[in-house]
mmCIF file of C-alpha atoms in Angstrom:
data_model
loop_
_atom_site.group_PDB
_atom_site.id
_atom_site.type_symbol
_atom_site.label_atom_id
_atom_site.label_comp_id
_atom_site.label_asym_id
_atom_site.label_seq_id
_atom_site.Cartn_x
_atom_site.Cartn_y
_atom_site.Cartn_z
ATOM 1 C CA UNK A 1 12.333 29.664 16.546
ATOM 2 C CA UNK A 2 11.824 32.131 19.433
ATOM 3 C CA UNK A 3 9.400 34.059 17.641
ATOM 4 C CA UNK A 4 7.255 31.159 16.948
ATOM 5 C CA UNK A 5 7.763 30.278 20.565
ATOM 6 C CA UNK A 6 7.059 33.738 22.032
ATOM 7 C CA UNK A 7 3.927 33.904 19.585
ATOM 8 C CA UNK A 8 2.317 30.361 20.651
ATOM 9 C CA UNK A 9 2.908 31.796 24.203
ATOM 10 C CA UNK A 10 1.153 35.320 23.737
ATOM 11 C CA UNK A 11 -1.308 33.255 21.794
ATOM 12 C CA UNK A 12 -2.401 31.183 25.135
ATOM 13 C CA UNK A 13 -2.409 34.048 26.997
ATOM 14 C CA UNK A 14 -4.767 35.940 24.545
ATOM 15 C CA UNK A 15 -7.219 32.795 23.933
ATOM 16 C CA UNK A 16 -7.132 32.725 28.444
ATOM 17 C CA UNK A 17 -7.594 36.474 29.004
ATOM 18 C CA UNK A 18 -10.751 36.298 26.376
ATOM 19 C CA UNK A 19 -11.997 33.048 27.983
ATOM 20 C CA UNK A 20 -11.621 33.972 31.852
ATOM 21 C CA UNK A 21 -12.048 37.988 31.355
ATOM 22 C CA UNK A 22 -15.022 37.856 33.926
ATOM 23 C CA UNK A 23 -13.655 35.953 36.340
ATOM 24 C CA UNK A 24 -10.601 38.134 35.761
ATOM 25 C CA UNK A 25 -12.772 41.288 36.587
ATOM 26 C CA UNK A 26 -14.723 39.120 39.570
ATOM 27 C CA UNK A 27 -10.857 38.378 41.087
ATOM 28 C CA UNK A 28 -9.972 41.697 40.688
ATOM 29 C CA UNK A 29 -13.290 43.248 42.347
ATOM 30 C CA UNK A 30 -12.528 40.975 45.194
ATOM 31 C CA UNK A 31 -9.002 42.006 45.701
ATOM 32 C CA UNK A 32 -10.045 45.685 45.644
ATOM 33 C CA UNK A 33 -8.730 46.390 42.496
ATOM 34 C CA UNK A 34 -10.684 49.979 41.892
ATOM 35 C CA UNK A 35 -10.503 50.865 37.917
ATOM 36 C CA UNK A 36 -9.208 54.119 37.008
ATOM 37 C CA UNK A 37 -12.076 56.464 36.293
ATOM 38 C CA UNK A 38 -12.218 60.248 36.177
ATOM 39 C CA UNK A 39 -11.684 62.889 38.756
ATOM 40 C CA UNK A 40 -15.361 62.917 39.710
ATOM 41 C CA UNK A 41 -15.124 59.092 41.024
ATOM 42 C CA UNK A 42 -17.014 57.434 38.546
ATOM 43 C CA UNK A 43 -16.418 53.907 38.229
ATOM 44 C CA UNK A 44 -15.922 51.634 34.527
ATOM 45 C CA UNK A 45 -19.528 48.980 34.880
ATOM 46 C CA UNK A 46 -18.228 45.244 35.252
ATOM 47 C CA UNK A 47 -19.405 44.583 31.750
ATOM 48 C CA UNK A 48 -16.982 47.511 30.694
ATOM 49 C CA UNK A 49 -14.310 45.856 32.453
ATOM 50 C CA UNK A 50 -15.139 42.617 30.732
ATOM 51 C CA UNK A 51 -14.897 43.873 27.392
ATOM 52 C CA UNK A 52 -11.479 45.791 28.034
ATOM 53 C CA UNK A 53 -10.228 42.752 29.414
ATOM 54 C CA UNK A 54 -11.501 40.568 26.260
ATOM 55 C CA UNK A 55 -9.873 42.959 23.938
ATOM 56 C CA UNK A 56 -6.682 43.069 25.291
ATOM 57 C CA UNK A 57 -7.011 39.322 24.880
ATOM 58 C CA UNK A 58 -7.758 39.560 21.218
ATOM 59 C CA UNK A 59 -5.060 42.142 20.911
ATOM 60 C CA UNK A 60 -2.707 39.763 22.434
ATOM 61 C CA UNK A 61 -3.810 36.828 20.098
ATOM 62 C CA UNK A 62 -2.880 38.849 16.906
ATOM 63 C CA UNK A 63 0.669 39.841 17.858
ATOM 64 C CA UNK A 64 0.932 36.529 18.722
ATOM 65 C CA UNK A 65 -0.005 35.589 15.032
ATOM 66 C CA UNK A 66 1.545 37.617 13.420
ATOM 67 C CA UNK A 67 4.738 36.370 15.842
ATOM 68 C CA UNK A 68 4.309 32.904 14.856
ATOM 69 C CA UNK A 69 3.634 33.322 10.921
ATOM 70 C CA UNK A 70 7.002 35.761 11.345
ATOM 71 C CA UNK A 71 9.034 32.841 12.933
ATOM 72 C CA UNK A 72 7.981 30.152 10.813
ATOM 73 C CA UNK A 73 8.467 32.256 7.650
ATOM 74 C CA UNK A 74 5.141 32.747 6.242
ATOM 75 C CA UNK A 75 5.950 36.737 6.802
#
């Protein structure tokens, strides 16, 4: 049961990080947020960012698959 709960959980948060990853990146610009880049200074683009952000989401929406098909028994 917490498995399926945990995974319907990292699920929302996956499906929300993919749907508000620019206004993620637009918060964090505001705030000052600097990405990390390399020595030289040389910042990630917004659209960069965007995608990162986005992917972490997705990532986030598989483990949280794979944590509800574990918890209800289908793995």
């Amino acid at each position: 049961m917490s498995f399926t709960l945990l995974g319907f959980g990292l699920v929302a948060l996956g499906l929300a990080g993919v749907r508000y990853a620019p206004a993620i990146v637009a918060a964090q610009h505001r705030q000052g947020m600097a990405p990390l880049g390399d020595d030289d200074g040389a910042d990630l683009e917004n659209a960069d960012r965007v995608r990162v952000t986005k992917g972490a989401g997705v990532v986030l929406v598989v483990v949280g698959l794979v944590s509800v098909a574990y918890g209800s028994g289908i793995v």
